[in-house]
Amino acid sequence: MGILKTAIIGAAVYAGVKYITKKDPITGQSIVDELLDKAPEWVEKAKGYTEDLKTKASNAAEDLAR
């Protein structure tokens, strides 16, 4: 039963990798390519959210200290 389970999981992983790395015939990009292109934008957004949260946390701490 363990070999069958491993074979099924391996086939699912293989199919998933093939799907996300398959090139789109229209754009010529895969899902992975699109994610890698958008990653820098997401990093910048995350940095903005981080700074916003730090500011809110420091303001809340100052309010509690009063």
CSV table of C-alpha atoms in Angstrom, one decimal:
chain,number,residue,atom,x,y,z
A,1,MET,CA,0.0,0.0,0.0
A,2,GLY,CA,2.9,2.3,0.7
A,3,ILE,CA,4.4,2.0,-2.8
A,4,LEU,CA,1.0,2.7,-4.4
A,5,LYS,CA,0.5,5.8,-2.2
A,6,THR,CA,4.0,7.0,-3.0
A,7,ALA,CA,3.4,6.5,-6.8
A,8,ILE,CA,0.1,8.4,-6.7
A,9,ILE,CA,1.7,11.3,-4.7
A,10,GLY,CA,4.7,11.4,-7.1
A,11,ALA,CA,2.4,11.4,-10.2
A,12,ALA,CA,0.4,14.3,-8.7
A,13,VAL,CA,3.6,16.3,-7.9
A,14,TYR,CA,4.9,15.6,-11.4
A,15,ALA,CA,1.6,16.8,-13.0
A,16,GLY,CA,1.6,19.9,-10.9
A,17,VAL,CA,5.1,20.8,-11.9
A,18,LYS,CA,4.4,20.2,-15.5
A,19,TYR,CA,1.3,22.4,-15.3
A,20,ILE,CA,3.0,25.4,-13.6
A,21,THR,CA,6.0,25.3,-15.9
A,22,LYS,CA,4.0,24.8,-19.2
A,23,LYS,CA,4.4,27.8,-21.5
A,24,ASP,CA,1.3,29.6,-22.6
A,25,PRO,CA,1.1,29.5,-26.4
A,26,ILE,CA,-0.1,33.1,-26.6
A,27,THR,CA,2.2,34.9,-24.2
A,28,GLY,CA,5.1,32.4,-24.1
A,29,GLN,CA,5.2,32.6,-20.3
A,30,SER,CA,4.5,30.0,-17.7
A,31,ILE,CA,2.8,30.5,-14.3
A,32,VAL,CA,6.2,30.4,-12.7
A,33,ASP,CA,7.5,33.1,-15.0
A,34,GLU,CA,4.5,35.4,-14.2
A,35,LEU,CA,5.1,34.8,-10.5
A,36,LEU,CA,8.7,35.7,-10.8
A,37,ASP,CA,7.9,38.9,-12.7
A,38,LYS,CA,5.4,40.0,-10.1
A,39,ALA,CA,7.5,39.1,-7.0
A,40,PRO,CA,9.4,42.4,-6.8
A,41,GLU,CA,6.1,44.3,-6.8
A,42,TRP,CA,4.9,42.1,-3.9
A,43,VAL,CA,8.1,42.7,-2.0
A,44,GLU,CA,7.7,46.4,-2.2
A,45,LYS,CA,4.0,46.2,-1.1
A,46,ALA,CA,5.1,44.0,1.8
A,47,LYS,CA,7.7,46.5,2.9
A,48,GLY,CA,5.1,49.3,2.8
A,49,TYR,CA,2.7,47.2,5.0
A,50,THR,CA,5.6,46.4,7.3
A,51,GLU,CA,6.5,50.1,7.8
A,52,ASP,CA,2.8,50.9,8.3
A,53,LEU,CA,2.5,48.2,11.0
A,54,LYS,CA,5.6,49.4,12.7
A,55,THR,CA,4.3,52.9,12.8
A,56,LYS,CA,1.0,51.8,14.2
A,57,ALA,CA,2.7,49.6,16.8
A,58,SER,CA,5.0,52.4,18.0
A,59,ASN,CA,2.0,54.8,18.2
A,60,ALA,CA,0.0,52.3,20.2
A,61,ALA,CA,3.0,51.7,22.5
A,62,GLU,CA,3.3,55.5,23.1
A,63,ASP,CA,-0.4,55.8,23.8
A,64,LEU,CA,-0.1,53.0,26.4
A,65,ALA,CA,2.9,54.6,28.0
A,66,ARG,CA,1.0,57.8,28.7
